[in-house]
Amino acid sequence: MNKIAIMGAMPEEIEPIISKLKNLKETKYAANTYYEGTYHGKELVVAYSKIGKVFATLTATSLIEKFECDTLLFSGVAGAISPDLNIGDLIIADGLVQHDLDITAFGHPYGYVPEGEVCILTDVALRNIAKEVAKEKGLKLVEGIIATGDQFVADPERKEWISKTFKADALEMEGAAVAVVCDSLEVPFFILRAISDSADMDASFNFDEFLESSAKTSADFILSMVEKIQ
Ligand code: ADE
């Protein structure tokens, strides 16, 4: 039986989903709250991790190991790198990289550690469902590389470096951690983000202004995908 995990980093990213669940049950686990419920007859487990790669790793692992989810969808906001992405636009990751992982002192490329991969790919079937939803709703959906790091980027130079080094289209603070967990545990996963800012000098102001609306745009899209997942 399919049990779908839906994960965000912040309360704003999952509240629009929790508010739609039926038969809601809350469980406290590992200093967090997990919301189990149903949506269109599908069993969901929803949680926000708190910000950053470490918390994201803990929550993704718990959703899979403790709550026995066999598919994981991430919904949230991101800073834009690609000039094609404006506030409110949606991007799905085809691959995720860690922009702050650096053992280049030993001759390795940025984002690489031995026995790991620089870029982890998301599930193709889930990406195809997203494209179907976008087509049906007439929504713009960009597909590209998302770069993750434990850093809120509000600096044009850092943004440019991430863009050049990883060919990334957007950046955030959790996706690649979720990718490592799901890839290692062989759980199909999908990362969706709506743009809240452009990772530049105005990023913190734009983030505060657009977090809620962009988080809802992403959450609504994820719920439409849930209806289509077999
Ligand atoms: N999430 C949304 N905007 C971001 C930014 N500018 N840096 C890191 N994570 C983000």
Short mmCIF file of C-alpha atoms and ligand atoms in Angstrom, two decimals:
data_model
loop_
_atom_site.label_atom_id
_atom_site.label_comp_id
_atom_site.label_asym_id
_atom_site.label_seq_id
_atom_site.Cartn_x
_atom_site.Cartn_y
_atom_site.Cartn_z
CA MET A 1 0.00 0.00 0.00
CA ASN A 2 1.28 3.40 -1.05
CA LYS A 3 2.02 5.78 1.82
CA ILE A 4 3.15 9.18 0.59
CA ALA A 5 5.40 11.46 2.64
CA ILE A 6 5.04 15.19 2.08
CA MET A 7 7.75 17.25 3.58
CA GLY A 8 8.50 20.97 3.89
CA ALA A 9 11.11 22.88 5.88
CA MET A 10 8.86 25.49 7.50
CA PRO A 11 5.30 25.52 8.91
CA GLU A 12 4.12 27.79 6.06
CA GLU A 13 5.19 25.11 3.55
CA ILE A 14 2.99 22.33 4.94
CA GLU A 15 0.05 24.13 6.57
CA PRO A 16 -1.92 24.34 3.26
CA ILE A 17 -1.57 20.54 3.02
CA ILE A 18 -2.40 19.66 6.63
CA SER A 19 -5.54 21.80 6.44
CA LYS A 20 -6.85 19.51 3.64
CA LEU A 21 -6.23 16.17 5.40
CA LYS A 22 -9.07 13.96 6.64
CA ASN A 23 -8.78 11.64 9.67
CA LEU A 24 -5.88 13.74 10.98
CA LYS A 25 -3.66 12.15 13.60
CA GLU A 26 -0.65 13.87 15.19
CA THR A 27 2.37 11.92 16.43
CA LYS A 28 5.37 13.40 18.24
CA TYR A 29 8.62 11.77 17.23
CA ALA A 30 12.28 12.83 17.35
CA ALA A 31 11.47 16.35 18.58
CA ASN A 32 9.02 16.92 15.73
CA THR A 33 5.33 16.51 14.89
CA TYR A 34 4.16 14.16 12.13
CA TYR A 35 0.64 14.57 10.69
CA GLU A 36 -0.96 11.41 9.32
CA GLY A 37 -4.17 11.65 7.32
CA THR A 38 -5.89 10.94 4.04
CA TYR A 39 -6.39 13.06 0.92
CA HIS A 40 -8.57 11.77 -1.95
CA GLY A 41 -8.31 8.31 -0.36
CA LYS A 42 -4.48 8.36 -0.32
CA GLU A 43 -2.58 7.85 2.93
CA LEU A 44 -0.23 10.77 3.65
CA VAL A 45 2.30 11.59 6.36
CA VAL A 46 3.19 15.28 6.44
CA ALA A 47 5.90 17.11 8.41
CA TYR A 48 8.14 20.16 8.30
CA SER A 49 11.74 19.48 9.21
CA LYS A 50 12.96 22.92 10.31
CA ILE A 51 15.53 24.69 8.13
CA GLY A 52 18.74 23.13 6.84
CA LYS A 53 20.30 19.88 5.70
CA VAL A 54 20.66 18.20 9.12
CA PHE A 55 17.02 18.63 10.14
CA ALA A 56 15.92 17.67 6.62
CA THR A 57 17.94 14.46 6.84
CA LEU A 58 16.35 13.54 10.18
CA THR A 59 12.80 14.17 8.94
CA ALA A 60 13.20 12.40 5.61
CA THR A 61 14.72 9.38 7.36
CA SER A 62 11.93 9.33 9.98
CA LEU A 63 9.22 9.56 7.31
CA ILE A 64 10.66 6.51 5.60
CA GLU A 65 11.94 4.37 8.48
CA LYS A 66 9.47 5.17 11.26
CA PHE A 67 6.32 6.06 9.27
CA GLU A 68 7.00 3.59 6.43
CA CYS A 69 6.43 6.00 3.55
CA ASP A 70 7.38 4.60 0.15
CA THR A 71 7.29 7.85 -1.87
CA LEU A 72 8.51 11.28 -0.73
CA LEU A 73 7.43 14.65 -2.13
CA PHE A 74 9.05 17.88 -0.95
CA SER A 75 7.16 21.16 -1.22
CA GLY A 76 8.56 24.60 -0.46
CA VAL A 77 10.17 27.81 -1.64
CA ALA A 78 13.53 28.61 -3.25
CA GLY A 79 15.71 31.46 -4.37
CA ALA A 80 15.93 31.86 -8.15
CA ILE A 81 19.22 31.65 -10.02
CA SER A 82 17.92 31.30 -13.58
CA PRO A 83 16.70 34.61 -15.01
CA ASP A 84 13.70 32.65 -16.38
CA LEU A 85 12.39 32.20 -12.83
CA ASN A 86 10.29 34.95 -11.26
CA ILE A 87 8.63 35.13 -7.86
CA GLY A 88 5.83 32.55 -7.68
CA ASP A 89 7.18 30.42 -10.55
CA LEU A 90 7.50 26.67 -9.99
CA ILE A 91 10.66 24.61 -10.48
CA ILE A 92 11.07 20.84 -10.21
CA ALA A 93 14.51 19.41 -9.59
CA ASP A 94 15.80 16.93 -12.10
CA GLY A 95 18.94 16.80 -9.94
CA LEU A 96 20.18 18.12 -6.62
CA VAL A 97 23.68 19.20 -5.54
CA GLN A 98 25.22 20.36 -2.25
CA HIS A 99 26.84 23.72 -3.00
CA ASP A 100 28.52 23.94 0.44
CA LEU A 101 30.19 20.51 0.38
CA ASP A 102 33.87 21.18 -0.21
CA ILE A 103 36.84 18.83 -0.03
CA THR A 104 38.47 20.40 -3.06
CA ALA A 105 41.69 20.55 -0.96
CA PHE A 106 42.01 16.82 -1.78
CA GLY A 107 41.52 17.31 -5.52
CA HIS A 108 37.81 16.47 -5.59
CA PRO A 109 35.20 18.60 -7.37
CA TYR A 110 32.88 20.85 -5.38
CA GLY A 111 29.86 18.95 -4.03
CA TYR A 112 31.61 15.57 -4.09
CA VAL A 113 32.74 13.20 -1.34
CA PRO A 114 34.10 9.68 -1.99
CA GLU A 115 31.32 7.12 -2.49
CA GLY A 116 28.81 9.92 -3.05
CA GLU A 117 27.67 11.71 -6.20
CA VAL A 118 27.77 15.42 -7.03
CA CYS A 119 24.25 15.35 -8.47
CA ILE A 120 21.42 13.04 -7.36
CA LEU A 121 18.54 12.63 -9.79
CA THR A 122 14.86 12.66 -8.82
CA ASP A 123 12.28 10.06 -9.86
CA VAL A 124 11.32 10.37 -13.53
CA ALA A 125 7.74 9.04 -13.09
CA LEU A 126 7.02 11.69 -10.42
CA ARG A 127 8.48 14.40 -12.66
CA ASN A 128 6.18 13.24 -15.45
CA ILE A 129 3.15 13.48 -13.16
CA ALA A 130 4.20 17.07 -12.34
CA LYS A 131 4.41 17.91 -16.06
CA GLU A 132 0.93 16.45 -16.58
CA VAL A 133 -0.47 18.58 -13.74
CA ALA A 134 1.22 21.71 -15.10
CA LYS A 135 -0.15 21.05 -18.57
CA GLU A 136 -3.70 20.49 -17.30
CA LYS A 137 -3.60 23.65 -15.20
CA GLY A 138 -1.78 25.75 -17.83
CA LEU A 139 1.03 26.49 -15.37
CA LYS A 140 4.65 27.29 -16.19
CA LEU A 141 6.93 24.57 -14.75
CA VAL A 142 10.70 24.83 -15.07
CA GLU A 143 12.87 21.72 -14.72
CA GLY A 144 16.49 22.09 -13.63
CA ILE A 145 19.25 21.67 -11.09
CA ILE A 146 18.56 22.78 -7.52
CA ALA A 147 21.55 23.60 -5.30
CA THR A 148 21.29 23.07 -1.54
CA GLY A 149 23.42 24.46 1.28
CA ASP A 150 23.24 25.49 4.92
CA GLN A 151 23.20 29.14 3.96
CA PHE A 152 20.49 31.67 3.07
CA VAL A 153 21.99 33.20 -0.07
CA ALA A 154 21.50 36.94 -0.35
CA ASP A 155 24.63 37.76 -2.28
CA PRO A 156 24.96 38.15 -6.08
CA GLU A 157 28.56 36.88 -6.06
CA ARG A 158 27.75 33.66 -4.17
CA LYS A 159 24.72 33.14 -6.39
CA GLU A 160 26.87 33.56 -9.51
CA TRP A 161 29.44 31.10 -8.14
CA ILE A 162 26.75 28.47 -7.47
CA SER A 163 25.30 29.09 -10.92
CA LYS A 164 28.66 28.63 -12.66
CA THR A 165 29.95 25.75 -10.54
CA PHE A 166 26.81 23.57 -10.61
CA LYS A 167 24.77 24.96 -13.54
CA ALA A 168 22.03 25.37 -10.93
CA ASP A 169 18.71 27.11 -11.64
CA ALA A 170 17.53 27.65 -8.05
CA LEU A 171 18.84 27.24 -4.53
CA GLU A 172 17.47 26.29 -1.14
CA MET A 173 18.54 24.61 2.09
CA GLU A 174 17.12 21.04 2.21
CA GLY A 175 16.59 19.35 -1.16
CA ALA A 176 19.97 17.63 -1.60
CA ALA A 177 19.83 16.24 1.95
CA VAL A 178 16.44 14.66 1.17
CA ALA A 179 17.95 13.37 -2.08
CA VAL A 180 20.81 11.62 -0.25
CA VAL A 181 18.39 9.94 2.16
CA CYS A 182 15.89 8.81 -0.49
CA ASP A 183 18.56 7.67 -2.92
CA SER A 184 20.31 5.65 -0.19
CA LEU A 185 17.05 4.06 1.03
CA GLU A 186 15.79 3.53 -2.55
CA VAL A 187 12.62 5.58 -2.10
CA PRO A 188 11.35 7.50 -5.16
CA PHE A 189 11.37 11.23 -4.42
CA PHE A 190 10.45 14.55 -5.94
CA ILE A 191 11.41 18.14 -5.06
CA LEU A 192 9.16 21.07 -5.97
CA ARG A 193 9.84 24.70 -5.12
CA ALA A 194 8.08 27.98 -5.85
CA ILE A 195 10.31 31.02 -6.06
CA SER A 196 10.24 33.42 -3.09
CA ASP A 197 13.24 35.61 -3.96
CA SER A 198 16.25 35.90 -6.27
CA ALA A 199 19.07 35.18 -3.77
CA ASP A 200 20.30 38.76 -4.20
CA MET A 201 20.52 41.86 -1.98
CA ASP A 202 16.71 41.99 -1.69
CA ALA A 203 16.38 38.29 -0.88
CA SER A 204 15.55 38.52 2.83
CA PHE A 205 12.86 41.19 2.23
CA ASN A 206 11.35 39.31 -0.72
CA PHE A 207 11.47 36.04 1.22
CA ASP A 208 9.49 37.55 4.10
CA GLU A 209 6.97 39.05 1.69
CA PHE A 210 6.46 36.03 -0.59
CA LEU A 211 7.10 33.00 1.64
CA GLU A 212 3.43 32.38 2.38
CA SER A 213 2.05 32.89 -1.14
CA SER A 214 4.82 30.92 -2.87
CA ALA A 215 4.64 28.12 -0.27
CA LYS A 216 0.92 27.84 -0.99
CA THR A 217 1.49 27.76 -4.75
CA SER A 218 3.86 24.83 -4.27
CA ALA A 219 1.60 23.03 -1.74
CA ASP A 220 -1.47 23.30 -4.00
CA PHE A 221 0.51 21.84 -6.89
CA ILE A 222 1.74 18.93 -4.74
CA LEU A 223 -1.85 18.11 -3.71
CA SER A 224 -2.86 17.96 -7.38
CA MET A 225 -0.01 15.52 -7.94
CA VAL A 226 -1.14 13.33 -5.02
CA GLU A 227 -4.49 12.83 -6.77
CA LYS A 228 -2.63 11.32 -9.74
CA ILE A 229 -0.15 9.08 -7.92
CA GLN A 230 -1.19 5.42 -8.23
N1 ADE B 1 15.05 29.49 0.16
C1 ADE B 1 14.36 30.50 -0.41
N2 ADE B 1 15.18 31.51 -0.75
C2 ADE B 1 16.43 31.12 -0.40
C3 ADE B 1 17.71 31.73 -0.47
N3 ADE B 1 17.86 32.95 -1.00
N4 ADE B 1 18.78 31.05 0.00
C4 ADE B 1 18.62 29.82 0.53
N5 ADE B 1 17.44 29.21 0.65
C5 ADE B 1 16.35 29.85 0.18
#
